[in-house]
PDB file of C-alpha atoms in Angstrom:
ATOM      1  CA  UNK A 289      -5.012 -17.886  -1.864  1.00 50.00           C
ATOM      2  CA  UNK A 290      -1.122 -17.347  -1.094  1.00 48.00           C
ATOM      3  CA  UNK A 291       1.873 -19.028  -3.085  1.00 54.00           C
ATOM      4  CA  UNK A 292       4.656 -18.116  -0.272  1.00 53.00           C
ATOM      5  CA  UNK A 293       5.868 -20.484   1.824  1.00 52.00           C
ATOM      6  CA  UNK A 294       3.953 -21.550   5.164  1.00 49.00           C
ATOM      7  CA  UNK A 295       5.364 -21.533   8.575  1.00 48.00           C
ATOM      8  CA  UNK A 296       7.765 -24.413   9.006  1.00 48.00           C
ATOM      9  CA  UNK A 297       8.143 -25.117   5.406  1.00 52.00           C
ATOM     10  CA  UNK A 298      11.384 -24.706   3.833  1.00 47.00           C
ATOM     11  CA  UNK A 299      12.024 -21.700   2.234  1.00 48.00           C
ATOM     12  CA  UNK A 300      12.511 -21.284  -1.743  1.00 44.00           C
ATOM     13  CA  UNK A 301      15.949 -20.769  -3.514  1.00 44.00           C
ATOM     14  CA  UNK A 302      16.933 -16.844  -2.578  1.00 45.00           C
ATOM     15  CA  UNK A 303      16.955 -14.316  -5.034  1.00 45.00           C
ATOM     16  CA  UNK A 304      20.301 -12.946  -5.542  1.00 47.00           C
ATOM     17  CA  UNK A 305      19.937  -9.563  -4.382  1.00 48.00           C
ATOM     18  CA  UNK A 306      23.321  -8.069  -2.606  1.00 50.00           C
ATOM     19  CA  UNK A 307      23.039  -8.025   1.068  1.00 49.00           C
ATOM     20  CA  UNK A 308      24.199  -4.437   1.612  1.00 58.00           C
ATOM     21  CA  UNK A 309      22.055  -3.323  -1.147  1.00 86.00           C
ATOM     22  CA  UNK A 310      18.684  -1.283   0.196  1.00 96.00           C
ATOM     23  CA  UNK A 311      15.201  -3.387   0.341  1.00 98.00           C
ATOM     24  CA  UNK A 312      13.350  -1.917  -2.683  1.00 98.00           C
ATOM     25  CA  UNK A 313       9.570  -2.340  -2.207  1.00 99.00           C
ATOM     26  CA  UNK A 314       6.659  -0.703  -4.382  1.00 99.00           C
ATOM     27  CA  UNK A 315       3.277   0.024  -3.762  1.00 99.00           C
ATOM     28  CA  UNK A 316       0.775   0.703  -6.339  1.00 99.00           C
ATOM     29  CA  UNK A 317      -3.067   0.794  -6.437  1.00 99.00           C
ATOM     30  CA  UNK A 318      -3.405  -1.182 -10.075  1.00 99.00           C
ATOM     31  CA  UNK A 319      -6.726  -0.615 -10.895  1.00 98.00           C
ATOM     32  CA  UNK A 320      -7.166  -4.238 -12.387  1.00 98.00           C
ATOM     33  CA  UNK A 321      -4.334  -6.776 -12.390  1.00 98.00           C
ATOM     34  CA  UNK A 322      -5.485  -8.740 -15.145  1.00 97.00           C
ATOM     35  CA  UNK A 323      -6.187  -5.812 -17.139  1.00 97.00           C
ATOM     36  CA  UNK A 324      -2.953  -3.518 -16.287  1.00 98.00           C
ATOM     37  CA  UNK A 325      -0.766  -6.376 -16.810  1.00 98.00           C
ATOM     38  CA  UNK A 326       1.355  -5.284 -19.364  1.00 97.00           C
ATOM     39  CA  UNK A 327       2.007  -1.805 -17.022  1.00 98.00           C
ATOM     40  CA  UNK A 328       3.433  -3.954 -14.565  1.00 98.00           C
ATOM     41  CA  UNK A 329       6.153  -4.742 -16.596  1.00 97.00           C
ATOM     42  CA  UNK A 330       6.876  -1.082 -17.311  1.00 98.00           C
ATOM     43  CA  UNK A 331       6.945  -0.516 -13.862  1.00 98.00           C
ATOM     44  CA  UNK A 332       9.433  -3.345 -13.399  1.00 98.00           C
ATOM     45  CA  UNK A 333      11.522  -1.244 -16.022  1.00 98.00           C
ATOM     46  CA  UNK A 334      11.279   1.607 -14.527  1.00 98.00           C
ATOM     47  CA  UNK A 335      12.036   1.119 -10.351  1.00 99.00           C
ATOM     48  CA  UNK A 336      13.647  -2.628 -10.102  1.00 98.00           C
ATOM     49  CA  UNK A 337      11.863  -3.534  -7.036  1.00 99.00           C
ATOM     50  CA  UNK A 338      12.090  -6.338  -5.071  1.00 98.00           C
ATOM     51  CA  UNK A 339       8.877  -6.963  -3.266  1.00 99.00           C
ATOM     52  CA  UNK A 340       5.380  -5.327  -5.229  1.00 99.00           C
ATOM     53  CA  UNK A 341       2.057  -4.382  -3.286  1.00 99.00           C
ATOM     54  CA  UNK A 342      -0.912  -3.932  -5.276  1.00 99.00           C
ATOM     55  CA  UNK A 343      -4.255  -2.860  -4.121  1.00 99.00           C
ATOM     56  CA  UNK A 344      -7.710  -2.871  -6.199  1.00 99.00           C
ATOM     57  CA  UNK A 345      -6.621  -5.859  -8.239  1.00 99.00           C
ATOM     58  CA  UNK A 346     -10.266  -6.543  -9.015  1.00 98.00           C
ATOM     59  CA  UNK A 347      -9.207 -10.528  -9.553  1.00 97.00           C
ATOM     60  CA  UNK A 348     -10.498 -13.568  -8.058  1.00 97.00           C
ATOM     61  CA  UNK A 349      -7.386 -15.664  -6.866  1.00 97.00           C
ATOM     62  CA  UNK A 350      -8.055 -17.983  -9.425  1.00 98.00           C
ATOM     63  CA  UNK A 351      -7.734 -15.936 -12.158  1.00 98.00           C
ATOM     64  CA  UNK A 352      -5.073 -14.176 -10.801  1.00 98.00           C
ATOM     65  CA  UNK A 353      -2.053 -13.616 -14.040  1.00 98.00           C
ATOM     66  CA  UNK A 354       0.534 -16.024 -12.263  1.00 98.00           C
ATOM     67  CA  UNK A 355       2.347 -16.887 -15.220  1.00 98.00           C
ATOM     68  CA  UNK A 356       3.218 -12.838 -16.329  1.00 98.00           C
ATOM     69  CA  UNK A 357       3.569 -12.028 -13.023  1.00 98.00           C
ATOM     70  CA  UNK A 358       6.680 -14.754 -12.427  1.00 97.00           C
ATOM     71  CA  UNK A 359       7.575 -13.925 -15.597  1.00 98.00           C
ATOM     72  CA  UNK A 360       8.401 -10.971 -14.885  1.00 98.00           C
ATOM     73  CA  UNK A 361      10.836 -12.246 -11.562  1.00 98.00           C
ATOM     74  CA  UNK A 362       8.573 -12.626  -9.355  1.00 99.00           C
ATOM     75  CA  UNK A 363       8.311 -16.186  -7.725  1.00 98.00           C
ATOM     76  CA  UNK A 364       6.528 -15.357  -4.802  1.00 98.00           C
ATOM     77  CA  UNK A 365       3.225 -14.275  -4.098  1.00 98.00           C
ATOM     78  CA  UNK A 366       0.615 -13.643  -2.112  1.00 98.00           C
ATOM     79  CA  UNK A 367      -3.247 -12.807  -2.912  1.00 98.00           C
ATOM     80  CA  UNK A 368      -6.338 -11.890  -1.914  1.00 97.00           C
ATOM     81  CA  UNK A 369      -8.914 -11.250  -4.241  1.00 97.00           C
ATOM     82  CA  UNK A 370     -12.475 -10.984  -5.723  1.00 96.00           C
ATOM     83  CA  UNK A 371     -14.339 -10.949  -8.790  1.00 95.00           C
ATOM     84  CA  UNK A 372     -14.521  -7.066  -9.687  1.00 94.00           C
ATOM     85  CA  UNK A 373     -14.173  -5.129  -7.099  1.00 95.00           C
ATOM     86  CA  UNK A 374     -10.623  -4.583  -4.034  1.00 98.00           C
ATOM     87  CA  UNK A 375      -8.135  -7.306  -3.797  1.00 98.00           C
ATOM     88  CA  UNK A 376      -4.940  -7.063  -2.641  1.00 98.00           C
ATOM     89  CA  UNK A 377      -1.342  -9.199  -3.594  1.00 99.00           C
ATOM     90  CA  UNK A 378       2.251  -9.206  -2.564  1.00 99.00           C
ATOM     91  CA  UNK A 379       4.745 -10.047  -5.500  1.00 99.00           C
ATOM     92  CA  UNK A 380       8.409 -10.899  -3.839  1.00 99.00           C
ATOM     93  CA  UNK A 381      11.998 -11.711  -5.701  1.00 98.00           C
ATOM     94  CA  UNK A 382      12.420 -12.685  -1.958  1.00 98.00           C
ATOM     95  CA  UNK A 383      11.049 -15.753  -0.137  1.00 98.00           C
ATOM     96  CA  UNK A 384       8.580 -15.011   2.042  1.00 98.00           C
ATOM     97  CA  UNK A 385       6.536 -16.511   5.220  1.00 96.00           C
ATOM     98  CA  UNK A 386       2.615 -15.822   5.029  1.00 93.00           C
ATOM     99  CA  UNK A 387       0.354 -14.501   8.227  1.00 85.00           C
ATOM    100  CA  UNK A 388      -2.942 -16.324   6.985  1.00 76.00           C
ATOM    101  CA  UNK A 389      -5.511 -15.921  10.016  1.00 78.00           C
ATOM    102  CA  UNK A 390      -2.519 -14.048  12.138  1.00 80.00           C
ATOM    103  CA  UNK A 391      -4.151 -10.516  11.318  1.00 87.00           C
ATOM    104  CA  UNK A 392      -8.034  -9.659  11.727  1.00 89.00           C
ATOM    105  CA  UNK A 393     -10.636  -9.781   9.397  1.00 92.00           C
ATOM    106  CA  UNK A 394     -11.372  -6.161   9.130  1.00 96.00           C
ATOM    107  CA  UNK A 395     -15.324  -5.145   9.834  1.00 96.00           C
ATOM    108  CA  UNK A 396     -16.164  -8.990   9.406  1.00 94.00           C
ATOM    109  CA  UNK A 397     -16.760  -8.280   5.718  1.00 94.00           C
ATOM    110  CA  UNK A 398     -14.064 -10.677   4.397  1.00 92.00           C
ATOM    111  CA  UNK A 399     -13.734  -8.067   1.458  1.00 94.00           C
ATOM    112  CA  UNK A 400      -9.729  -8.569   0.748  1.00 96.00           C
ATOM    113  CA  UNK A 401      -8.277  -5.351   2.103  1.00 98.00           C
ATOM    114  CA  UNK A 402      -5.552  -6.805   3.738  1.00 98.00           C
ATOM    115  CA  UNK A 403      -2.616  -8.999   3.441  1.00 97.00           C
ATOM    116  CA  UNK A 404       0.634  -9.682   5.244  1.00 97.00           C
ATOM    117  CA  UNK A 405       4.063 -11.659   4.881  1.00 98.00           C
ATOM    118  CA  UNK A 406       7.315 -11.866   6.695  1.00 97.00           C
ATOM    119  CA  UNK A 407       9.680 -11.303   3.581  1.00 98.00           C
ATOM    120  CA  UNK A 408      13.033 -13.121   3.968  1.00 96.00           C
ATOM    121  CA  UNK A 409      15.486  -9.633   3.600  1.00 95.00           C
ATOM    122  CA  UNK A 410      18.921  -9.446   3.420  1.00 88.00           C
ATOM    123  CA  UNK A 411      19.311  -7.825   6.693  1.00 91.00           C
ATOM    124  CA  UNK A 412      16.687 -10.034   8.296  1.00 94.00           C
ATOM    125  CA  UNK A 413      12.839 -10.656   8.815  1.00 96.00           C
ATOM    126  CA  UNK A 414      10.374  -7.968   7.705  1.00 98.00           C
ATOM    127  CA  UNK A 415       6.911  -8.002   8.448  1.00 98.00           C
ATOM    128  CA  UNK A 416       5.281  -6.466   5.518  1.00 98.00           C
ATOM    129  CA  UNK A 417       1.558  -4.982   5.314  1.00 98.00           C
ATOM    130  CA  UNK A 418      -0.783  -4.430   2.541  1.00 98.00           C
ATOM    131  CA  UNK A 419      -3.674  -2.357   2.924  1.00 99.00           C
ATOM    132  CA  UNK A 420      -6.445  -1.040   0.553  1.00 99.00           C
ATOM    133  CA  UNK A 421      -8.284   0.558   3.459  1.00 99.00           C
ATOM    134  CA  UNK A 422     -12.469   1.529   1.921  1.00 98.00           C
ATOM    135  CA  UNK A 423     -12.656   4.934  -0.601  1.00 98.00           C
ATOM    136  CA  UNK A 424     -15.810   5.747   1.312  1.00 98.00           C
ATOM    137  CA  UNK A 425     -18.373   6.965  -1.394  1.00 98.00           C
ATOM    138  CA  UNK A 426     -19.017  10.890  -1.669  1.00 97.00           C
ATOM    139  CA  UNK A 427     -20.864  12.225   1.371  1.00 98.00           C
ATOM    140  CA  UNK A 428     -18.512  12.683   3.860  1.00 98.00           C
ATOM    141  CA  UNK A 429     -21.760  11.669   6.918  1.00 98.00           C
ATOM    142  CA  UNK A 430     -21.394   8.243   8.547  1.00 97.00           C
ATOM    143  CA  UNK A 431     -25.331   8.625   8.866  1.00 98.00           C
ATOM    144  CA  UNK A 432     -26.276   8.909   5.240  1.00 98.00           C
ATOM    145  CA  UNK A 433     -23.294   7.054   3.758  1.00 98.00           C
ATOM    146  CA  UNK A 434     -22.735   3.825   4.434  1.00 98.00           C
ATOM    147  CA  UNK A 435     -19.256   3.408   2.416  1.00 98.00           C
ATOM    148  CA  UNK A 436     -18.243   6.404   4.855  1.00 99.00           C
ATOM    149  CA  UNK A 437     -19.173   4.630   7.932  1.00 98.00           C
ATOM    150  CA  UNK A 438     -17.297   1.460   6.841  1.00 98.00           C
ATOM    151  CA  UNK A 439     -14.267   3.909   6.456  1.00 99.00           C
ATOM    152  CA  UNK A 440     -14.081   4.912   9.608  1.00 99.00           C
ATOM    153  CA  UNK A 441     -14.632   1.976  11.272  1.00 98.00           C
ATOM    154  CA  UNK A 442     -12.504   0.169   9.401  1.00 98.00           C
ATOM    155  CA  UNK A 443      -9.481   2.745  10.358  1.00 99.00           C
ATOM    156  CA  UNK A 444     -10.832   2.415  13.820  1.00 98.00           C
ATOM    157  CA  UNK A 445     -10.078  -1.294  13.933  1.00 98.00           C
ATOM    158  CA  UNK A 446      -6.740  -0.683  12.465  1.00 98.00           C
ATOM    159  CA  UNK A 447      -6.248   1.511  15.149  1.00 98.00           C
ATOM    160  CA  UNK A 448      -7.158  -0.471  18.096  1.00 98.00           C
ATOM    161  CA  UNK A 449      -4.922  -3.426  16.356  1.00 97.00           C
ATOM    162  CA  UNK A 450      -2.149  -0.902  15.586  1.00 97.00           C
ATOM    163  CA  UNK A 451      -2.439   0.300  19.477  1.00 98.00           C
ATOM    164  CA  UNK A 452      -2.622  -3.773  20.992  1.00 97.00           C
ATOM    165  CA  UNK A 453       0.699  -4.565  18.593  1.00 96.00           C
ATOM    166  CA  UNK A 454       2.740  -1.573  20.448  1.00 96.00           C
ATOM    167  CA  UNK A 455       1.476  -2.703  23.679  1.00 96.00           C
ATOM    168  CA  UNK A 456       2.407  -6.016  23.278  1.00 96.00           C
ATOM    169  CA  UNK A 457       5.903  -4.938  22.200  1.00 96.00           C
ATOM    170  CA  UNK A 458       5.381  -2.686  19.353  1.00 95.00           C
ATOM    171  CA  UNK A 459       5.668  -3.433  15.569  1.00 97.00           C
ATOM    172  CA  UNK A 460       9.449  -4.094  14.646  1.00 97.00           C
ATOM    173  CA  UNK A 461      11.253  -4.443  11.761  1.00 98.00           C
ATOM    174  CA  UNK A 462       8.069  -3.670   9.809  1.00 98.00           C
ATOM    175  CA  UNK A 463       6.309  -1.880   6.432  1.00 99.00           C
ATOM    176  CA  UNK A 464       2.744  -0.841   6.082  1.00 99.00           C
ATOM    177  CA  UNK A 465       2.135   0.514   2.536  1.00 99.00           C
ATOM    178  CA  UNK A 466      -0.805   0.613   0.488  1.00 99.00           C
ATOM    179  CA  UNK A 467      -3.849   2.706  -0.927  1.00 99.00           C
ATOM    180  CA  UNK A 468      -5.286   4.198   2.657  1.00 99.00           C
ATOM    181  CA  UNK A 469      -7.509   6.710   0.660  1.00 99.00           C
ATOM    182  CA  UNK A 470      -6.585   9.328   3.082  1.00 99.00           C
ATOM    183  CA  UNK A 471      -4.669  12.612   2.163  1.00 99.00           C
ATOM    184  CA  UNK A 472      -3.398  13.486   6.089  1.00 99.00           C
ATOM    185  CA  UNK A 473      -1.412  16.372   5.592  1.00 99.00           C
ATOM    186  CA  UNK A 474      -2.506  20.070   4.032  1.00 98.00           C
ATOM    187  CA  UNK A 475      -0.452  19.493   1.641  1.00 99.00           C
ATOM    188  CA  UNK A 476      -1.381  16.073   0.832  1.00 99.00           C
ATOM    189  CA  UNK A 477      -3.966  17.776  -1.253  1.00 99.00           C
ATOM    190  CA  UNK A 478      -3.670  20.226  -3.945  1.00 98.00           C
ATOM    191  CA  UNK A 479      -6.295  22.815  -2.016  1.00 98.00           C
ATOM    192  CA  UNK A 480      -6.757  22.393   1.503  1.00 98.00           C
ATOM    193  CA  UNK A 481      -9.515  24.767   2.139  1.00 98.00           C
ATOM    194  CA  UNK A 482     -11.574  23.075  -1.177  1.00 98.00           C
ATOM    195  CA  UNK A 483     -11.302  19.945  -0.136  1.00 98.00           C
ATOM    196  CA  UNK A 484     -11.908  19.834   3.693  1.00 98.00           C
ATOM    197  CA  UNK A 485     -15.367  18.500   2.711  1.00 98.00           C
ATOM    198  CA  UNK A 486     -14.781  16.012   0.312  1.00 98.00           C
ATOM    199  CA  UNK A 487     -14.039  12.322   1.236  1.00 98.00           C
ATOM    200  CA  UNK A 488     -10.481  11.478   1.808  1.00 99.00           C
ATOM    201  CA  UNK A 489      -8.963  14.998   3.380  1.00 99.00           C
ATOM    202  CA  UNK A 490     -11.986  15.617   6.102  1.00 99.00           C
ATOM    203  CA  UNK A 491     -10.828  16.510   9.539  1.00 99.00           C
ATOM    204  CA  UNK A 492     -12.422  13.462  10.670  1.00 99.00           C
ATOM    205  CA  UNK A 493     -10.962  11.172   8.227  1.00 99.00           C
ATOM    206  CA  UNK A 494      -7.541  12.515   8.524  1.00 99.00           C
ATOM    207  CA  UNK A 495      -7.417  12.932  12.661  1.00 99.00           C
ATOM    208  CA  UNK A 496      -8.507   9.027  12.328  1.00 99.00           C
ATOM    209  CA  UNK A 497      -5.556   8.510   9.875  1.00 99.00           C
ATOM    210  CA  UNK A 498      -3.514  10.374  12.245  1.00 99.00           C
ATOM    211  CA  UNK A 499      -4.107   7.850  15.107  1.00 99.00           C
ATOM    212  CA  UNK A 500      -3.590   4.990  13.434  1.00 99.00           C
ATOM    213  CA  UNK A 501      -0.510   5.940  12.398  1.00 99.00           C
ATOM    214  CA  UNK A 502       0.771   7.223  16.546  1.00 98.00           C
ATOM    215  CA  UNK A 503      -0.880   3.716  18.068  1.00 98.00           C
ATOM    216  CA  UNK A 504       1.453   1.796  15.489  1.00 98.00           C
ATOM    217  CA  UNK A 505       4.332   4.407  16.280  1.00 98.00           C
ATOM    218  CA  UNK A 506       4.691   4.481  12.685  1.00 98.00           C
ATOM    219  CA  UNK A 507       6.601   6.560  10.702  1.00 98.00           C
ATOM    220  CA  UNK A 508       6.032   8.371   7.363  1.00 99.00           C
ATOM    221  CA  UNK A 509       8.542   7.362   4.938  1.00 99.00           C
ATOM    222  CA  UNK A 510       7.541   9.529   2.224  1.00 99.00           C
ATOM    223  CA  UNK A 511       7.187  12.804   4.367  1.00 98.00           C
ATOM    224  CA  UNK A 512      10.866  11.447   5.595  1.00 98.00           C
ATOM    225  CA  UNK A 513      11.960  12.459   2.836  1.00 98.00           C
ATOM    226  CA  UNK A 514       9.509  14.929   1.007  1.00 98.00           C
ATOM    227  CA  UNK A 515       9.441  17.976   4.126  1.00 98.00           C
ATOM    228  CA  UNK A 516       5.248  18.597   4.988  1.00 98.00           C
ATOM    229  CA  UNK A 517       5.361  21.981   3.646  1.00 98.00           C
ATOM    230  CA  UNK A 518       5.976  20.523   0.358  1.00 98.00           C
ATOM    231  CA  UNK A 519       3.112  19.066  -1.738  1.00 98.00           C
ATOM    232  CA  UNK A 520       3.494  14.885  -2.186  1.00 99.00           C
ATOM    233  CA  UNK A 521       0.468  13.281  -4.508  1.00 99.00           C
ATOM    234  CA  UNK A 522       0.378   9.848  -5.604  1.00 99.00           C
ATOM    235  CA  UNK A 523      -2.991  10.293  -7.274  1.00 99.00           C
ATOM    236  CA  UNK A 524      -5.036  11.994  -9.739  1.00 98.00           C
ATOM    237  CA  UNK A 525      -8.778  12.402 -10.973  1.00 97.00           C
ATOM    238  CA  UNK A 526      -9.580  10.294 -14.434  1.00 96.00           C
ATOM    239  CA  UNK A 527     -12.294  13.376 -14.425  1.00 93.00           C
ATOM    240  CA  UNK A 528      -9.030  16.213 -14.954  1.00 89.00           C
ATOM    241  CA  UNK A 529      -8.940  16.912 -19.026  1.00 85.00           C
ATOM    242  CA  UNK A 530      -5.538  17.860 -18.507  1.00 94.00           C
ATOM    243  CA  UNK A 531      -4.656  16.058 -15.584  1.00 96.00           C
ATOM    244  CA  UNK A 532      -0.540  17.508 -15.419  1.00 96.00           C
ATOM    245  CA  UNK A 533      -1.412  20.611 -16.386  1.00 96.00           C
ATOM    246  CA  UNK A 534      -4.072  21.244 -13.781  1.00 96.00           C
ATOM    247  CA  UNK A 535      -2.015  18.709 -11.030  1.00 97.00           C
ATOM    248  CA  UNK A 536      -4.674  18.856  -8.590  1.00 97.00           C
ATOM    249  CA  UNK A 537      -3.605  15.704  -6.760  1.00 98.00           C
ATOM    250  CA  UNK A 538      -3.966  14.257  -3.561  1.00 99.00           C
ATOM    251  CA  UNK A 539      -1.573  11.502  -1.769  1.00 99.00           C
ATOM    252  CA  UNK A 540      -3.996   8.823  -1.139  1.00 99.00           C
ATOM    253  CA  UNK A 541      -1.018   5.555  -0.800  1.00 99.00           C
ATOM    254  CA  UNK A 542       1.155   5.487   1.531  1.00 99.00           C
ATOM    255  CA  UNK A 543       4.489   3.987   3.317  1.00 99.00           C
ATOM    256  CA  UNK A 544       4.828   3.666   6.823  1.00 99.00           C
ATOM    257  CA  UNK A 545       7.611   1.851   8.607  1.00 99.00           C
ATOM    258  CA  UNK A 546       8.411   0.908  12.183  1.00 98.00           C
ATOM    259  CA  UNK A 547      11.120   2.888  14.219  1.00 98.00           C
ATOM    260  CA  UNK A 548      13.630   0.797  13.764  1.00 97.00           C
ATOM    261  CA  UNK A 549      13.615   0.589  10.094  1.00 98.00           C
ATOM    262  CA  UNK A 550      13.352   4.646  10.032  1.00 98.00           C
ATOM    263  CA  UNK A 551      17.033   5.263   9.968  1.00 97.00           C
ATOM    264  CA  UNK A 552      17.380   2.857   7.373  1.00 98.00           C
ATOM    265  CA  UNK A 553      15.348   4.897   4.610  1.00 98.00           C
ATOM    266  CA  UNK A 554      17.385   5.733   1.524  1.00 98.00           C
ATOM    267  CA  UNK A 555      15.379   6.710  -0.949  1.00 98.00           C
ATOM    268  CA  UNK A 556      11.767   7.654  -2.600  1.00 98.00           C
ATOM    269  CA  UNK A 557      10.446   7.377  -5.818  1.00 99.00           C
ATOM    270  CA  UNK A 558       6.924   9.088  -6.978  1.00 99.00           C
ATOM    271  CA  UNK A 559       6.708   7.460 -10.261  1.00 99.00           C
ATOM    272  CA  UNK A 560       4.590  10.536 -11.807  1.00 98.00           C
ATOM    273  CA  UNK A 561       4.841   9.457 -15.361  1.00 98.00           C
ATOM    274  CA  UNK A 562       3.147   6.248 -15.510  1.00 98.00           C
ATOM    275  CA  UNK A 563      -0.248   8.311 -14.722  1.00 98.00           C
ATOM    276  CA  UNK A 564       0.502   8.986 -18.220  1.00 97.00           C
ATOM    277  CA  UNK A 565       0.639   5.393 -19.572  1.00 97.00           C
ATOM    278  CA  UNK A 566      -1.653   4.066 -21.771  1.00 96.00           C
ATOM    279  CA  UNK A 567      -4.460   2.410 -20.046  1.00 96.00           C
ATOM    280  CA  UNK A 568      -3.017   3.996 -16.662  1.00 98.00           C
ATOM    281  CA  UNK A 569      -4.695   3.749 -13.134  1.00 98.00           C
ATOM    282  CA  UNK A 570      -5.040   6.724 -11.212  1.00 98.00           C
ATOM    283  CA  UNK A 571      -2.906   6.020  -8.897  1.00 99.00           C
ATOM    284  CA  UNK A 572       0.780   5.787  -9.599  1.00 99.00           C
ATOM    285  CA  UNK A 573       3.378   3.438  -8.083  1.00 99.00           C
ATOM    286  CA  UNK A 574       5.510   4.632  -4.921  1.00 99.00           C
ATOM    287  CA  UNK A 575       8.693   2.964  -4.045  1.00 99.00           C
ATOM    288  CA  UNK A 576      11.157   3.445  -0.875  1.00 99.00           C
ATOM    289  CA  UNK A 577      14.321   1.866  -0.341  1.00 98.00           C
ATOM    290  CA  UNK A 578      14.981   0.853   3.285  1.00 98.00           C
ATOM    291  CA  UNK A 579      18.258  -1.065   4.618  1.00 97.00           C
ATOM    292  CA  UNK A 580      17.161  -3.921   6.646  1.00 93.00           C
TER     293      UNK A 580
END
């Protein structure tokens, strides 16, 4: 189910957002929409964003929270759901164009991972990307795990898309974000040598993550502006008892954007605190600022 506009149709009243002002767009892996509602508006408080991508909003499209969402400023949307489990949406102050059937359906498994608009920016048309790409279980062996076989194939598909976009022109003026469940760098993680085993910093998982990202010619916007010899985590472990104190982390969601938009990146926000909230996920909400 989407609520943007369709090709051809005419687009919405605009938001008044300041041309020269910096596209502010969040992602954040909710944990439950419905149930993580009233976060959303303290996120809202806290970063002002324009556009919102959630993964994991474990809501059928019916049931999806309209009404608080557009409360909230948000006229536009996009979603992709089911009952209890993934689900992605796209919450925009900006009109936006949807890409129903443009983009695959990863693994044939219809299991809403994926969803894509062309937000009306200031500066122009951005193709946007949302992407809750498969945790994949604990045992990092395609063989005996089935979750971790779906992983990597799915990554592989996004790959071979990624690597048919840049030969048919290459991705421009566009944003991949989302919850990729893969912690690339060695200091993605808060113990490289501990966690080269577990699922979501494995050699194989991150040289697949790797690829992805070079087929696309993508570029990191958080290590843009967070150097890779500095640790970056957007997520931590409901199982820590002390989860700031012990700050073993990993950075599992991610922002990626197109070369053009890469020397338009002015600023980052790891919003830390609201793994603190009451009732928080365990992911927390990113945010970049990019002119368009």
């Amino acid at each position: 189910m989407t609520a943007g506009r369709k090709k051809g149709e005419a687009p919405a009243s605009p938001a008044v957002i300041q041309a020269a002002r910096p596209l502010r767009i969040v992602t954040w892996n909710i944990n439950s929409v419905r149930l993580r509602l009233p976060l959303l508006a303290d996120l809202v408080a806290a970063l002002s964003p324009d556009v919102i991508c959630l993964q994991e909003t474990k809501c059928p499209d019916e049931h999806f929270p309209h009404d608080g969402v557009e409360a909230l400023g948000f006229a536009h949307r996009a979603v992709r759901g089911m009952k209890g489990y993934n689900g992605v949406a796209i919450l925009s102050k900006l009109a936006f164009t949807t890409r129903d059937g443009a983009d695959p359906d990863w693994c044939g498994k219809g299991d809403c991972r994926h969803l894509a608009v062309e937000i009306d920016a200031p500066g122009g048309p951005v193709e946007l990307h949302d992407f809750y790409i498969p945790a994949g279980g604990d045992i990092p062996d395609r063989e005996k795990n089935i979750k971790f076989a779906h992983k990597l194939d799915f990554v592989a598909e996004a790959t071979a898309w990624s690597a048919q976009r840049k030969a048919a022109g290459g991705f421009k003026r566009a944003v991949l974000v989302g919850d990729l469940n893969i912690a690339p760098l060695e200091h993605d993680v808060w113990s490289h040598k501990q966690l080269l085993d577990v699922v979501s910093h494995t050699p194989v998982e991150t040289q697949a993550l790797t690829a992805m990202m070079a087929a696309g010619d993508w570029h990191d916007a958080l290590r843009h502006f967070v150097p890779a010899d500095q640790k970056l985590y957007t997520w931590w472990s409901y199982r820590a008892a002390d989860w700031r104190a012990s700050d073993r982390g990993r950075r599992l969601d991610h922002v990626w954007v197109s070369p053009d938009l890469a020397g338009g990146l002015r600023s980052h926000t790891v919003l830390k605190d609201a793994r603190g909230w009451e009732k928080a996920s365990d992911h927390v909400p990113v945010l970049i600022e990019v002119a368009t």
